[in-house]
XYZ file of C-alpha atoms in Angstrom:
291
model
C 0.000 0.000 0.000
C 1.017 3.633 -0.481
C 2.872 5.121 2.507
C 1.570 8.637 3.124
C 3.263 11.539 4.914
C 0.466 11.453 7.523
C 1.280 7.796 8.318
C 4.968 8.598 8.674
C 4.145 11.519 10.987
C 1.852 9.351 13.128
C 4.538 6.691 13.524
C 7.178 9.322 14.349
C 4.903 10.873 16.975
C 4.233 7.442 18.497
C 7.796 6.176 18.563
C 10.088 9.195 18.362
C 11.883 7.540 15.433
C 13.505 9.528 12.617
C 11.571 10.298 9.446
C 13.495 7.911 7.179
C 13.406 5.126 9.792
C 9.630 5.543 10.189
C 9.112 5.465 6.425
C 11.249 2.324 6.082
C 9.376 0.608 8.933
C 6.026 1.274 7.242
C 7.384 0.093 3.895
C 8.741 -3.108 5.433
C 5.422 -3.860 7.179
C 3.133 -2.838 4.290
C 1.712 0.123 6.231
C 0.700 -1.863 9.339
C 1.156 0.715 12.110
C 1.426 -1.772 15.008
C 3.843 -3.976 13.081
C 5.883 -0.898 12.153
C 6.189 0.030 15.847
C 7.417 -3.508 16.590
C 9.825 -3.334 13.638
C 11.347 -0.121 15.010
C 11.586 -1.602 18.478
C 13.409 -4.676 17.221
C 15.890 -2.415 15.418
C 16.393 -0.337 18.580
C 15.016 2.736 16.810
C 11.952 3.233 19.016
C 13.966 3.433 22.216
C 13.538 7.200 22.267
C 9.766 6.882 22.634
C 10.125 5.168 25.997
C 11.956 8.243 27.286
C 9.700 10.898 25.811
C 7.401 11.273 28.816
C 10.192 12.179 31.200
C 10.865 15.802 32.081
C 14.036 17.171 30.487
C 14.924 20.220 32.573
C 18.716 19.989 32.693
C 21.103 20.298 29.755
C 23.072 23.131 28.193
C 22.768 26.509 26.546
C 25.305 27.014 23.742
C 26.195 30.300 22.070
C 27.737 30.983 18.662
C 28.713 34.284 17.053
C 29.652 34.988 13.456
C 30.146 38.543 12.304
C 27.211 40.599 13.517
C 24.986 37.601 14.264
C 24.756 35.718 17.543
C 22.583 32.758 18.540
C 21.857 30.987 21.809
C 20.369 27.481 21.775
C 18.959 25.466 24.688
C 19.068 21.667 24.481
C 17.617 19.898 27.508
C 18.362 16.533 29.076
C 16.899 14.768 32.105
C 20.013 14.888 34.275
C 22.906 17.241 34.816
C 25.207 14.259 34.261
C 24.393 14.212 30.546
C 25.299 17.905 30.327
C 28.854 16.851 31.193
C 28.895 14.116 28.525
C 31.411 14.967 25.750
C 29.173 13.352 23.093
C 26.201 15.493 24.157
C 28.361 18.637 24.339
C 29.700 18.052 20.825
C 26.159 17.689 19.464
C 24.945 20.864 21.220
C 27.949 22.811 19.905
C 27.220 21.683 16.341
C 23.515 22.555 16.714
C 24.471 26.097 17.805
C 26.625 26.551 14.692
C 23.751 25.371 12.459
C 21.471 27.875 14.249
C 23.506 30.769 12.811
C 21.860 30.129 9.440
C 18.209 29.881 10.585
C 15.700 32.245 12.165
C 13.761 30.133 14.680
C 13.706 26.823 16.545
C 11.346 25.096 14.077
C 13.679 25.898 11.193
C 16.594 24.730 13.322
C 14.924 21.365 14.040
C 14.445 20.817 10.304
C 17.922 22.080 9.307
C 20.550 19.725 7.945
C 23.423 18.718 10.204
C 25.802 16.299 8.535
C 23.201 14.585 6.367
C 20.470 14.331 9.032
C 18.064 16.937 10.342
C 18.826 18.367 13.778
C 15.611 16.742 15.082
C 16.621 13.308 13.792
C 20.156 13.728 15.155
C 18.663 14.458 18.566
C 16.367 11.416 18.363
C 19.314 9.192 17.524
C 21.271 10.618 20.455
C 18.366 9.870 22.814
C 18.626 6.234 21.775
C 22.399 6.041 22.334
C 22.633 8.074 25.552
C 19.352 6.742 26.993
C 17.786 9.958 28.270
C 15.018 12.152 26.957
C 16.364 15.298 25.291
C 14.624 18.245 23.707
C 15.643 21.096 21.440
C 13.704 23.616 23.472
C 14.397 27.070 22.088
C 16.803 29.376 20.322
C 17.241 33.133 20.294
C 19.016 35.324 17.784
C 20.462 38.827 17.973
C 22.076 40.989 15.315
C 24.148 44.152 15.618
C 27.285 46.032 14.707
C 29.141 43.930 17.290
C 27.804 40.867 19.126
C 29.489 39.679 22.322
C 28.756 36.324 23.980
C 29.198 35.136 27.542
C 28.472 31.821 29.242
C 27.985 31.535 32.998
C 28.892 28.241 34.716
C 30.590 27.010 31.551
C 30.665 23.223 31.143
C 32.736 23.499 27.949
C 33.750 26.365 25.610
C 30.701 28.483 24.669
C 28.182 26.360 26.582
C 26.881 26.184 30.129
C 23.867 26.920 32.332
C 23.311 30.545 31.234
C 24.103 31.933 27.790
C 24.090 35.659 27.041
C 24.441 37.670 23.823
C 24.781 41.454 23.689
C 24.550 43.576 20.531
C 26.497 46.840 20.614
C 27.015 49.860 18.451
C 30.383 51.408 19.295
C 32.342 50.541 22.426
C 34.667 47.542 22.604
C 34.684 43.866 23.511
C 35.642 44.541 27.143
C 32.593 46.695 27.912
C 30.404 44.267 25.954
C 31.652 41.389 28.117
C 30.883 43.398 31.277
C 27.349 44.072 30.040
C 26.904 40.367 29.225
C 28.040 39.390 32.732
C 25.625 41.975 34.172
C 22.745 40.457 32.157
C 23.621 36.970 33.390
C 23.479 38.188 37.003
C 20.607 40.720 36.885
C 18.301 38.940 34.407
C 16.544 42.006 32.937
C 13.110 41.454 31.389
C 13.660 43.911 28.518
C 16.137 46.385 27.070
C 14.161 49.543 27.866
C 10.766 50.651 29.161
C 9.404 50.695 25.594
C 10.339 47.013 25.201
C 8.490 45.801 28.319
C 5.399 43.675 27.719
C 2.412 46.011 28.393
C 0.498 43.106 29.969
C 3.332 42.520 32.464
C 3.448 46.234 33.317
C -0.332 46.391 33.801
C -0.338 43.285 35.978
C 2.401 44.737 38.182
C 0.498 48.010 38.446
C -2.650 46.200 39.599
C -0.680 44.202 42.164
C 0.916 47.359 43.526
C -2.479 49.125 43.687
C -3.982 46.217 45.636
C -1.058 46.272 48.059
C -1.389 50.049 48.509
C -5.146 49.853 49.080
C -4.582 47.346 51.872
C -2.855 50.177 53.745
C -6.162 52.096 53.845
C -4.651 55.280 52.436
C -6.769 57.709 50.323
C -6.895 57.121 46.547
C -4.967 60.319 45.731
C -2.132 59.177 48.004
C -2.232 55.701 46.477
C -1.902 57.164 42.962
C 1.304 58.965 43.978
C 2.620 55.813 45.636
C 1.981 53.804 42.458
C 3.940 56.271 40.302
C 6.990 55.764 42.512
C 6.606 51.998 42.717
C 6.184 51.589 38.956
C 9.225 53.770 38.332
C 11.188 51.415 40.585
C 9.735 48.373 38.803
C 10.832 49.706 35.400
C 14.299 50.535 36.741
C 14.745 47.017 38.131
C 13.261 45.238 35.083
C 14.979 46.983 32.167
C 18.636 46.564 31.279
C 19.390 50.186 30.482
C 17.862 51.419 33.755
C 19.415 48.803 36.049
C 22.309 49.718 38.336
C 25.439 48.416 36.613
C 26.833 45.497 38.653
C 30.418 46.478 37.821
C 29.798 50.020 39.140
C 26.454 50.388 40.984
C 26.872 54.197 41.063
C 25.743 54.332 37.414
C 23.043 52.697 35.316
C 23.887 50.440 32.385
C 22.808 53.240 30.017
C 25.190 55.678 31.730
C 28.042 53.140 31.655
C 27.418 52.568 27.936
C 27.488 56.318 27.244
C 30.785 56.679 29.120
C 32.236 53.849 26.986
C 30.978 55.374 23.739
C 28.639 52.434 23.193
C 24.938 51.857 22.612
C 23.324 48.579 23.630
C 20.976 47.686 20.779
C 19.775 44.251 21.932
C 20.419 41.266 24.163
C 19.456 37.644 24.745
C 19.644 35.615 27.953
C 18.776 31.914 28.058
C 18.999 29.851 31.217
C 18.743 26.067 31.240
C 15.365 24.805 32.450
C 13.897 28.279 32.867
C 10.127 27.961 33.237
C 10.069 24.156 33.108
C 8.067 22.575 35.910
C 10.114 19.801 37.403
C 8.127 16.936 38.867
C 9.086 16.501 42.500
C 9.184 12.859 43.448
C 7.730 12.184 46.897
C 9.031 8.697 47.649
C 7.181 8.384 50.978
C 3.865 9.287 49.319
C 4.511 6.768 46.528
C 5.161 3.987 49.071
C 2.027 4.897 51.079
C -0.051 4.887 47.903
C 1.342 1.469 46.914
C 0.545 0.028 50.352
C -3.010 1.389 50.254
C -3.483 0.006 46.748
């Protein structure tokens, strides 16, 4: 029977196998989905599917810079141990280099890396290393000069936090200082104009509720909110933050002194926003006994 793209996709989703492996399995089994799953399992190509339900919240962020383009890529694993694996590190480094030529994580997953797509390379590595892994996200920044920095480096250009800073003017030294500041201070946006309006409005409502709890008159509360929101913007935006290298000036003031303008930045931290399942062994045992 004819093997359709939809059948191949269904088998890939079920087993985590690569596209060509899934197509071959369906061809070999005349389109029988269950038999194709068994075929992949016997070849050791469906091993990845057994791991796919496990939370991958460790891993590495890798950075790569070429000319005025910088990329940061996060590849997750289940355990920190895998992040120290030379085979895993080599793969992540190669993925970051491929990312220089694409615009988003979907394009990166589909991009060629030595004759296989990045997604298929990752699937194959899951089978050999034996842990679930995910290509979670990538970020890209362009500018006159792009400086990279990795905090808690596990290997060159990869670690737990990856930062990219785009500059106009200035030099590499000040760019590196700004990148280290971003790693430490974790700004939400470059400037007030770049802040998400929904985030600003939510913070304003929270601050108003807090102020109203004090029982003060509305006109007093309004003045309090102006001050509190000014502080929120200063703490949340890179250019308005106190520069960690010299807290007497803001990042914007430090940039001006160095003859530089910060035009953009990226900060990726491994596992950021991923809910890790906490295993309660005692509760599991109690549940088993009751069952």
